[in-house]
Amino acid sequence: MNPTFRGIAYVSVWVVIWGTVASLMDWMLLTGEVYETGTAGQATTFIAYGAATVVLATRFAGRFLATDDPSETPDQK
């Protein structure tokens, strides 16, 4: 598989995961009246989940972005 496509797909999946998980948590906090829409609490929720997602994506990148073929280098097209 093309390394560029693999990288784009990997990042795209993590963006969807971040958006889904952060939105679900935001919805729970909004319905629980922990904070209101547009407040710093809402921004903090999305920033915190974004940071956690970056850490996880970086940590798992080696498993998913490793080339299948040892002779294939990231510079090959």
CSV table of C-alpha atoms in Angstrom, one decimal:
chain,number,residue,atom,x,y,z
A,1,MET,CA,0.0,0.0,0.0
A,2,ASN,CA,1.2,3.5,-0.8
A,3,PRO,CA,2.8,5.0,2.4
A,4,THR,CA,1.3,8.4,1.7
A,5,PHE,CA,-2.2,7.0,1.4
A,6,ARG,CA,-1.6,4.9,4.5
A,7,GLY,CA,-0.6,8.0,6.5
A,8,ILE,CA,-3.5,10.0,5.3
A,9,ALA,CA,-5.9,7.2,6.2
A,10,TYR,CA,-4.3,6.8,9.6
A,11,VAL,CA,-4.7,10.5,10.5
A,12,SER,CA,-8.2,10.6,9.1
A,13,VAL,CA,-9.3,7.7,11.2
A,14,TRP,CA,-7.9,9.4,14.3
A,15,VAL,CA,-9.6,12.7,13.5
A,16,VAL,CA,-12.9,10.8,13.3
A,17,ILE,CA,-12.2,9.0,16.6
A,18,TRP,CA,-11.4,12.3,18.3
A,19,GLY,CA,-14.5,14.0,17.0
A,20,THR,CA,-16.8,11.2,17.9
A,21,VAL,CA,-15.5,10.6,21.4
A,22,ALA,CA,-15.1,14.3,22.2
A,23,SER,CA,-18.6,15.0,20.9
A,24,LEU,CA,-20.2,12.2,22.9
A,25,MET,CA,-18.5,13.5,26.1
A,26,ASP,CA,-19.5,17.0,25.3
A,27,TRP,CA,-23.1,15.9,24.8
A,28,MET,CA,-23.0,14.1,28.2
A,29,LEU,CA,-21.6,17.2,30.0
A,30,LEU,CA,-24.1,19.5,28.3
A,31,THR,CA,-27.1,17.3,29.2
A,32,GLY,CA,-25.8,16.9,32.7
A,33,GLU,CA,-25.6,20.7,32.9
A,34,VAL,CA,-21.9,20.7,33.9
A,35,TYR,CA,-21.3,23.6,31.5
A,36,GLU,CA,-23.1,25.5,28.8
A,37,THR,CA,-22.5,25.8,25.1
A,38,GLY,CA,-19.7,28.1,24.1
A,39,THR,CA,-18.0,28.2,27.5
A,40,ALA,CA,-14.4,27.5,28.4
A,41,GLY,CA,-15.4,24.1,29.7
A,42,GLN,CA,-16.6,23.0,26.2
A,43,ALA,CA,-13.3,24.2,24.6
A,44,THR,CA,-11.4,22.4,27.3
A,45,THR,CA,-13.2,19.2,26.7
A,46,PHE,CA,-12.3,19.2,23.0
A,47,ILE,CA,-8.7,20.3,23.6
A,48,ALA,CA,-8.2,17.6,26.2
A,49,TYR,CA,-9.6,14.9,24.0
A,50,GLY,CA,-7.6,16.2,21.1
A,51,ALA,CA,-4.4,16.0,23.2
A,52,ALA,CA,-5.2,12.5,24.3
A,53,THR,CA,-5.9,11.5,20.7
A,54,VAL,CA,-2.5,12.9,19.5
A,55,VAL,CA,-0.7,10.9,22.3
A,56,LEU,CA,-2.5,7.6,21.3
A,57,ALA,CA,-2.1,8.1,17.6
A,58,THR,CA,1.6,8.8,18.0
A,59,ARG,CA,2.0,5.8,20.3
A,60,PHE,CA,0.2,3.4,17.9
A,61,ALA,CA,1.7,4.8,14.7
A,62,GLY,CA,4.5,2.3,14.5
A,63,ARG,CA,2.2,-0.6,14.4
A,64,PHE,CA,0.0,0.7,11.6
A,65,LEU,CA,2.4,2.7,9.5
A,66,ALA,CA,5.1,0.1,9.3
A,67,THR,CA,5.8,-1.1,5.8
A,68,ASP,CA,4.8,-4.7,4.9
A,69,ASP,CA,7.7,-5.1,2.6
A,70,PRO,CA,11.1,-4.6,4.2
A,71,SER,CA,12.6,-3.5,0.9
A,72,GLU,CA,10.0,-0.7,0.5
A,73,THR,CA,11.1,2.6,1.9
A,74,PRO,CA,8.9,5.7,2.5
A,75,ASP,CA,10.7,7.5,-0.4
A,76,GLN,CA,9.5,5.0,-3.0
A,77,LYS,CA,6.5,5.8,-5.1
